[in-house]
Amino acid sequence: MTSVNSIKPAPAIRTHNIEQIIHAPIGETARLCGWVQHRRDLGQLIFITLRDRWGEMQCVIDPAHSEAAHALAEGLRNEYVVAFSGATRPRPEKEVRAYPGGDREFLVDGVELLTAAEPLPFNVEEDVKASEELRLKYRYIDLRRRAMVRAMTIRHKCVSAIRSYLNSHGFLEIETPMLARATPEGARDYVVPSRVHPGEFYALPQSPQLYKQVLMCSGLDRYYQIARCLRDEDLRGNRQPEHTQLDLEMSCATRDELFSIAEGAMHAVWRECLGEELPHPFPRLPYREAMALYGSDKPDLRFGSRIVELSGQAQCIDAAWLKSDLELGKCVHGIFIPGASLSRKQYDEWTAQAKELGAGGLMTIELSGEEPKGSVAKFLTDSLAFAQAAESAEGNAHGTWFMVVGDTPSNYKVLGQLRLALGREFKLIDEGKWAFLWVVDFPLYEASDEPPYVTPSHHPFTMPVAEDQHKLESEDPAELLSIRSDNYDLVLNGVEMSSGSLRINKPDLQLKVLRRIGLSDEQIEDRFGWFLGAYRYGAPPHRGFGQGIDRLVMSLLSLDNIREVIAFPKTASAQCPLTGAPAPIDDAQWSELGIKSR
RNA sequence: GGGGACGUGGUCUAGUGGCCUAGGAUGCCUGCCUGUCACGCAGGAGGUCGCGAGUUCGAAUCUCGUCGUCCCCGCCA
């Protein structure tokens, strides 16, 4: 019998990766492996840029140094996988470059071709020219690009920073099933047929929401999971059928304690991924104020130009149509855009946009010059009022007021949208800024078009505040809409990053809320009976949130397309160009599953 | 479900009724070249203009349909 010790270790395929050889002392002997990024054949001398995940190294093959290596190197082509043995040496002084490893080159004395490559469907270059469809079809090539390696690396660091932060704060990472039970409401489910139970189906989880609440009932107390969430809905630039979420839940925690954990995780991520320190603590804004000041439940705080009520100042606008609107009880709201000055054509374009958003029209007063200009300037009896309002809103009276008249919620909506568009147009947004904030105290319900004309603004497991719980019995939508809850979103630069709440932990209250969304007792028992059961045997107060990891990584990298941060994403029609999924299954599978095709 | 944009050698693109036998760049192939780094120079191969129908003497170009991609609205508790 051969002793373990008698087997000699195989010689190394690779001794250094490129990052290591870049940082090794010059003169280091090594064997490098990588892809031929580029070959520059000068006839005698051949230069090859060798690429691996960590970097690039210029390799020199000199026939005067090694005839054999040179003969082999002549046959190398782009994206061949090779092993070069040799040693680094300093570059001639004139040839030194500023990039990493630009002070040295790798003089090759042995070339081994590990695998040849056919000519590629597109070039591996940073300024990629191939269409996105082609990049996805050959994703394994696209992922060789530095930008993609960076995205995958940052994504890894982000998740890893979150894990290590939460692990050190007493959280357990617990996996929950992918083969789950369909729940009514919400998004459409992806469904998986059961072979063992013909005609019955699992649903892939839209989120681990119910499982994590049950884990709290089990007393696991602090749970998190980097969880895949699946929803069969139409896609967008920042939406995929499967996305990854930091799902977290904690028992017996105040809102402040939960925020401190969430903020700590964000601090860890920014430190690990970008080496930046975020402000502490993140500002908080009640939902009601967010709507009144920014016309949005996810305001972009990278610039000002808040919404201001100008009904008083509007008395100085002597126009009959405006007076009659004000007498009808309508309000004037406006935002002041410092530095903005509009041509007639631009004014018409902004007016068209305001009308599309539901405004009757758009009033402007430009305060940049001697005399006020703008659409209602000629009706002004006193421009000082608007100058003062601009001064107190923005500390600046050079710019333009954009104003609408109407009922307050509609004004907020229009100005909230205009604010973002104007902020972009007039370059008010500080792109280098990370404007985190908590939007808190969302109402339990928001208005809906269908009976009962309200829908949960977060989800039906959110705790209504105690004093408002009696209103759950009401049939009046206005009454229902006034129910408050301990419900919060984390917003970054105008994008919703996470969403959470204090959960209901009393079975009778949970039952009431589920009835409220229009479910019969029978449906509730059938679909949520198991969940309510968990609540009957001792459910602690608990709260948590879910945070979109894809969006987080997009923010870290300043990308606006979710596909750029996912290794193998789906197209807008939910297909995978690489594998061809989804695809038909064969007849045997149909019959084995006991289901029929339409 | 609705709306919009796009589809031309491997890749990116020019071409808006005849001047197109479809131009360029890059990649690929051949040759030359010892300090290149998007190497350079010379030559070469490579296209039924997404697919189908129609209008026209004539269609990459106009019309309709269809397929695919992207974006927006709906949808996404």
Short mmCIF file of N, CA, C and O (backbone and C1' of nucleotides) in Angstrom, two decimals, chain A residues 38 40-42 47 58 77 89 91 95 97 99 105 129 131 133 186 231 233-234 236 239 458 563 572-573 575, chain B residues 1 10-12 26-30 33-40 68-77:
data_model
loop_
_atom_site.label_atom_id
_atom_site.label_comp_id
_atom_site.label_asym_id
_atom_site.label_seq_id
_atom_site.Cartn_x
_atom_site.Cartn_y
_atom_site.Cartn_z
N HIS A 38 -3.67 40.86 -25.01
CA HIS A 38 -3.23 41.57 -26.19
C HIS A 38 -1.83 41.11 -26.58
O HIS A 38 -1.00 40.93 -25.70
N ARG A 40 1.43 42.06 -29.01
CA ARG A 40 2.06 43.04 -29.88
C ARG A 40 3.36 42.43 -30.37
O ARG A 40 4.33 42.32 -29.63
N ASP A 41 3.31 41.98 -31.63
CA ASP A 41 4.43 41.25 -32.22
C ASP A 41 5.25 42.20 -33.07
O ASP A 41 4.80 42.65 -34.12
N LEU A 42 6.44 42.52 -32.61
CA LEU A 42 7.27 43.48 -33.33
C LEU A 42 8.21 42.80 -34.32
O LEU A 42 9.12 43.42 -34.85
N PHE A 47 5.43 41.39 -27.24
CA PHE A 47 4.87 41.79 -25.95
C PHE A 47 3.48 41.17 -25.81
O PHE A 47 2.68 41.23 -26.74
N GLN A 58 2.58 43.14 -18.29
CA GLN A 58 3.23 43.07 -19.59
C GLN A 58 4.32 42.01 -19.55
O GLN A 58 5.22 42.07 -18.71
N ARG A 77 -2.82 33.78 -29.54
CA ARG A 77 -3.83 34.73 -30.01
C ARG A 77 -4.63 35.22 -28.81
O ARG A 77 -4.52 34.68 -27.71
N ARG A 89 11.55 42.06 -14.30
CA ARG A 89 12.73 42.91 -14.34
C ARG A 89 12.23 44.34 -14.52
O ARG A 89 11.10 44.56 -14.97
N ARG A 91 11.45 47.87 -16.09
CA ARG A 91 11.35 48.32 -17.47
C ARG A 91 12.44 49.35 -17.75
O ARG A 91 12.89 50.04 -16.83
N GLU A 95 10.16 53.48 -20.69
CA GLU A 95 8.97 52.67 -20.93
C GLU A 95 8.11 52.49 -19.67
O GLU A 95 7.11 51.80 -19.70
N ARG A 97 5.37 53.00 -17.01
CA ARG A 97 4.01 53.56 -17.08
C ARG A 97 3.45 53.75 -15.67
O ARG A 97 3.94 53.14 -14.70
N TYR A 99 0.42 52.91 -14.52
CA TYR A 99 -0.55 51.94 -13.98
C TYR A 99 0.15 50.90 -13.10
O TYR A 99 1.38 50.77 -13.13
N GLU A 105 8.32 44.48 -16.02
CA GLU A 105 7.77 43.59 -17.04
C GLU A 105 8.25 42.19 -16.71
O GLU A 105 9.19 42.00 -15.93
N LYS A 129 -18.19 47.37 -26.83
CA LYS A 129 -19.02 47.86 -27.92
C LYS A 129 -20.17 46.92 -28.21
O LYS A 129 -21.17 47.32 -28.80
N SER A 131 -23.51 44.69 -28.09
CA SER A 131 -24.83 44.97 -27.53
C SER A 131 -24.98 44.19 -26.23
O SER A 131 -24.30 43.19 -25.99
N GLU A 133 -27.40 42.33 -25.33
CA GLU A 133 -27.90 40.99 -25.61
C GLU A 133 -26.74 40.02 -25.85
O GLU A 133 -26.72 38.90 -25.34
N GLY A 186 -50.18 40.54 -3.32
CA GLY A 186 -48.80 40.75 -3.69
C GLY A 186 -48.54 40.44 -5.15
O GLY A 186 -49.44 40.51 -5.98
N ARG A 231 -40.24 37.11 -8.01
CA ARG A 231 -41.55 37.67 -8.35
C ARG A 231 -41.75 37.63 -9.84
O ARG A 231 -40.90 38.09 -10.59
N GLU A 233 -43.18 39.31 -12.17
CA GLU A 233 -43.76 40.56 -12.65
C GLU A 233 -42.89 41.11 -13.77
O GLU A 233 -41.77 40.66 -13.98
N ASP A 234 -43.42 42.13 -14.48
CA ASP A 234 -42.67 42.69 -15.59
C ASP A 234 -41.42 43.40 -15.10
O ASP A 234 -41.41 44.01 -14.03
N ARG A 236 -37.89 45.90 -15.18
CA ARG A 236 -37.48 47.28 -15.42
C ARG A 236 -35.96 47.34 -15.31
O ARG A 236 -35.33 46.38 -14.95
N ARG A 239 -35.12 46.20 -11.93
CA ARG A 239 -35.93 45.09 -11.42
C ARG A 239 -35.63 43.81 -12.18
O ARG A 239 -35.57 43.83 -13.40
N HIS A 458 -47.17 48.81 3.41
CA HIS A 458 -45.99 47.95 3.50
C HIS A 458 -46.42 46.51 3.22
O HIS A 458 -46.26 46.02 2.12
N ARG A 563 -28.74 44.80 -14.18
CA ARG A 563 -28.06 43.66 -14.82
C ARG A 563 -26.53 43.76 -14.69
O ARG A 563 -25.84 42.76 -14.80
N ALA A 572 -35.17 41.88 -20.37
CA ALA A 572 -36.41 42.56 -20.00
C ALA A 572 -37.61 41.64 -20.16
O ALA A 572 -38.65 41.86 -19.55
N SER A 573 -37.50 40.60 -21.00
CA SER A 573 -38.62 39.67 -21.13
C SER A 573 -38.36 38.41 -20.31
O SER A 573 -38.89 37.34 -20.61
N GLN A 575 -35.90 36.39 -19.94
CA GLN A 575 -35.21 35.24 -20.51
C GLN A 575 -33.72 35.33 -20.21
O GLN A 575 -33.19 36.40 -19.96
P G B 1 -49.79 40.13 -22.61
"O5'" G B 1 -50.48 41.57 -22.73
"C5'" G B 1 -51.85 41.63 -23.02
"C4'" G B 1 -52.35 42.97 -22.55
"C3'" G B 1 -51.75 44.17 -23.27
"O3'" G B 1 -52.37 44.42 -24.52
"C1'" G B 1 -51.66 44.55 -20.94
P G B 10 -21.36 37.71 -39.86
"O5'" G B 10 -20.35 37.60 -38.63
"C5'" G B 10 -20.58 36.63 -37.62
"C4'" G B 10 -19.78 36.98 -36.40
"C3'" G B 10 -20.08 38.35 -35.79
"O3'" G B 10 -21.21 38.31 -34.98
"C1'" G B 10 -17.74 38.06 -35.97
P U B 11 -22.17 39.59 -34.88
"O5'" U B 11 -21.23 40.67 -34.20
"C5'" U B 11 -20.92 40.57 -32.82
"C4'" U B 11 -20.07 41.75 -32.42
"C3'" U B 11 -20.67 43.11 -32.72
"O3'" U B 11 -21.60 43.50 -31.73
"C1'" U B 11 -18.44 43.08 -33.45
P C B 12 -22.84 44.42 -32.14
"O5'" C B 12 -22.18 45.85 -32.39
"C5'" C B 12 -21.68 46.61 -31.29
"C4'" C B 12 -20.98 47.84 -31.79
"C3'" C B 12 -21.80 48.75 -32.70
"O3'" C B 12 -22.70 49.56 -31.97
"C1'" C B 12 -19.66 48.47 -33.63
P U B 26 -8.90 50.07 -37.40
"O5'" U B 26 -9.51 48.96 -36.45
"C5'" U B 26 -9.63 49.18 -35.04
"C4'" U B 26 -10.55 48.15 -34.43
"C3'" U B 26 -10.10 46.69 -34.58
"O3'" U B 26 -9.13 46.32 -33.62
"C1'" U B 26 -12.39 46.89 -35.13
P G B 27 -8.03 45.22 -34.01
"O5'" G B 27 -8.86 43.87 -34.07
"C5'" G B 27 -9.39 43.30 -32.87
"C4'" G B 27 -10.29 42.13 -33.22
"C3'" G B 27 -9.64 41.04 -34.06
"O3'" G B 27 -8.91 40.13 -33.25
"C1'" G B 27 -11.71 41.63 -35.02
P C B 28 -7.60 39.43 -33.82
"O5'" C B 28 -8.15 38.54 -35.03
"C5'" C B 28 -8.96 37.41 -34.77
"C4'" C B 28 -9.33 36.74 -36.08
"C3'" C B 28 -8.14 36.45 -37.00
"O3'" C B 28 -7.48 35.25 -36.62
"C1'" C B 28 -9.87 37.47 -38.25
P C B 29 -5.92 35.15 -36.75
"O5'" C B 29 -5.70 34.90 -38.30
"C5'" C B 29 -6.22 33.73 -38.93
"C4'" C B 29 -5.95 33.81 -40.41
"C3'" C B 29 -4.52 34.18 -40.80
"O3'" C B 29 -3.65 33.07 -40.72
"C1'" C B 29 -6.03 35.48 -42.05
P U B 30 -2.14 33.30 -40.40
"O5'" U B 30 -1.57 33.96 -41.73
"C5'" U B 30 -1.53 33.23 -42.95
"C4'" U B 30 -0.91 34.08 -44.03
"C3'" U B 30 0.38 34.80 -43.66
"O3'" U B 30 1.50 33.94 -43.73
"C1'" U B 30 -1.06 36.31 -44.76
P C B 33 11.29 41.00 -41.13
"O5'" C B 33 11.03 42.22 -40.16
"C5'" C B 33 11.66 43.48 -40.38
"C4'" C B 33 11.08 44.51 -39.45
"C3'" C B 33 11.18 44.19 -37.96
"O3'" C B 33 12.47 44.53 -37.44
"C1'" C B 33 8.99 44.93 -38.46
P U B 34 13.08 43.58 -36.27
"O5'" U B 34 12.96 44.48 -34.97
"C5'" U B 34 11.72 44.67 -34.32
"C4'" U B 34 11.97 45.02 -32.88
"C3'" U B 34 12.93 46.19 -32.68
"O3'" U B 34 12.47 46.95 -31.57
"C1'" U B 34 13.72 44.33 -31.50
P G B 35 12.66 48.55 -31.54
"O5'" G B 35 11.74 48.92 -30.31
"C5'" G B 35 10.35 48.61 -30.34
"C4'" G B 35 9.74 49.01 -29.02
"C3'" G B 35 10.22 50.36 -28.50
"O3'" G B 35 9.17 50.99 -27.80
"C1'" G B 35 10.67 48.70 -26.91
P U B 36 8.31 52.16 -28.50
"O5'" U B 36 6.91 51.44 -28.69
"C5'" U B 36 6.58 50.81 -29.92
"C4'" U B 36 5.66 49.66 -29.65
"C3'" U B 36 4.45 50.01 -28.78
"O3'" U B 36 3.42 50.60 -29.53
"C1'" U B 36 5.44 48.00 -28.02
P C B 37 2.53 51.76 -28.91
"O5'" C B 37 1.80 51.04 -27.69
"C5'" C B 37 0.80 50.06 -27.92
"C4'" C B 37 0.41 49.44 -26.62
"C3'" C B 37 -0.15 50.40 -25.59
"O3'" C B 37 -1.53 50.56 -25.85
"C1'" C B 37 1.42 48.95 -24.57
P A B 38 -2.39 51.76 -25.35
"O5'" A B 38 -3.83 51.31 -25.88
"C5'" A B 38 -4.31 50.01 -25.65
"C4'" A B 38 -4.77 49.37 -26.93
"C3'" A B 38 -3.74 49.35 -28.04
"O3'" A B 38 -3.87 48.17 -28.82
"C1'" A B 38 -5.64 50.50 -28.78
P C B 39 -2.70 47.10 -28.85
"O5'" C B 39 -1.49 47.95 -29.47
"C5'" C B 39 -1.25 47.96 -30.86
"C4'" C B 39 -0.19 48.96 -31.15
"C3'" C B 39 -0.07 49.35 -32.60
"O3'" C B 39 -1.07 50.31 -32.96
"C1'" C B 39 2.08 48.93 -31.76
P G B 40 -1.75 50.25 -34.42
"O5'" G B 40 -0.51 50.56 -35.36
"C5'" G B 40 0.09 51.85 -35.36
"C4'" G B 40 1.29 51.83 -36.27
"C3'" G B 40 1.00 51.40 -37.71
"O3'" G B 40 0.51 52.48 -38.48
"C1'" G B 40 2.87 50.22 -36.91
P G B 68 -39.92 36.86 -29.26
"O5'" G B 68 -38.53 37.62 -29.29
"C5'" G B 68 -37.32 36.88 -29.40
"C4'" G B 68 -36.17 37.81 -29.63
"C3'" G B 68 -36.00 38.91 -28.59
"O3'" G B 68 -35.39 38.44 -27.41
"C1'" G B 68 -35.75 39.82 -30.75
P U B 69 -35.69 39.16 -26.03
"O5'" U B 69 -34.82 40.49 -26.16
"C5'" U B 69 -33.40 40.43 -26.17
"C4'" U B 69 -32.83 41.79 -26.41
"C3'" U B 69 -33.30 42.88 -25.45
"O3'" U B 69 -32.62 42.83 -24.21
"C1'" U B 69 -33.42 43.70 -27.65
P C B 70 -33.38 43.25 -22.89
"O5'" C B 70 -33.33 44.84 -22.97
"C5'" C B 70 -32.09 45.53 -22.95
"C4'" C B 70 -32.31 46.98 -23.31
"C3'" C B 70 -33.34 47.71 -22.46
"O3'" C B 70 -32.79 48.14 -21.23
"C1'" C B 70 -33.77 48.16 -24.73
P C B 71 -33.77 48.30 -19.97
"O5'" C B 71 -34.57 49.64 -20.29
"C5'" C B 71 -33.90 50.89 -20.35
"C4'" C B 71 -34.87 51.97 -20.79
"C3'" C B 71 -36.16 52.06 -19.99
"O3'" C B 71 -35.97 52.76 -18.77
"C1'" C B 71 -36.68 52.14 -22.28
P C B 72 -36.95 52.45 -17.53
"O5'" C B 72 -38.32 53.14 -17.96
"C5'" C B 72 -38.44 54.56 -18.01
"C4'" C B 72 -39.79 54.94 -18.59
"C3'" C B 72 -41.01 54.43 -17.82
"O3'" C B 72 -41.30 55.21 -16.68
"C1'" C B 72 -41.32 54.09 -20.13
P C B 73 -42.06 54.54 -15.45
"O5'" C B 73 -43.54 54.36 -16.00
"C5'" C B 73 -44.41 55.49 -16.13
"C4'" C B 73 -45.76 55.05 -16.65
"C3'" C B 73 -46.48 54.00 -15.84
"O3'" C B 73 -47.12 54.52 -14.69
"C1'" C B 73 -46.61 53.43 -18.12
P G B 74 -47.23 53.60 -13.37
"O5'" G B 74 -48.22 52.43 -13.83
"C5'" G B 74 -49.61 52.69 -14.02
"C4'" G B 74 -50.29 51.44 -14.54
"C3'" G B 74 -50.21 50.21 -13.64
"O3'" G B 74 -51.23 50.23 -12.65
"C1'" G B 74 -49.61 49.60 -15.83
P C B 75 -50.89 49.91 -11.12
"O5'" C B 75 -50.20 48.49 -11.21
"C5'" C B 75 -50.96 47.29 -11.39
"C4'" C B 75 -50.02 46.12 -11.58
"C3'" C B 75 -49.05 45.84 -10.44
"O3'" C B 75 -49.65 45.11 -9.40
"C1'" C B 75 -47.86 45.83 -12.48
P C B 76 -49.28 45.39 -7.89
"O5'" C B 76 -47.74 45.02 -7.85
"C5'" C B 76 -47.31 43.65 -7.82
"C4'" C B 76 -45.81 43.59 -7.77
"C3'" C B 76 -45.15 44.23 -6.55
"O3'" C B 76 -45.18 43.36 -5.45
"C1'" C B 76 -44.03 44.93 -8.49
P A B 77 -45.04 43.97 -3.98
"O5'" A B 77 -46.43 43.66 -3.28
"C5'" A B 77 -47.65 44.19 -3.79
"C4'" A B 77 -48.67 44.21 -2.69
"C3'" A B 77 -48.56 45.40 -1.73
"O3'" A B 77 -49.90 45.78 -1.34
"C1'" A B 77 -48.43 43.41 -0.53
#
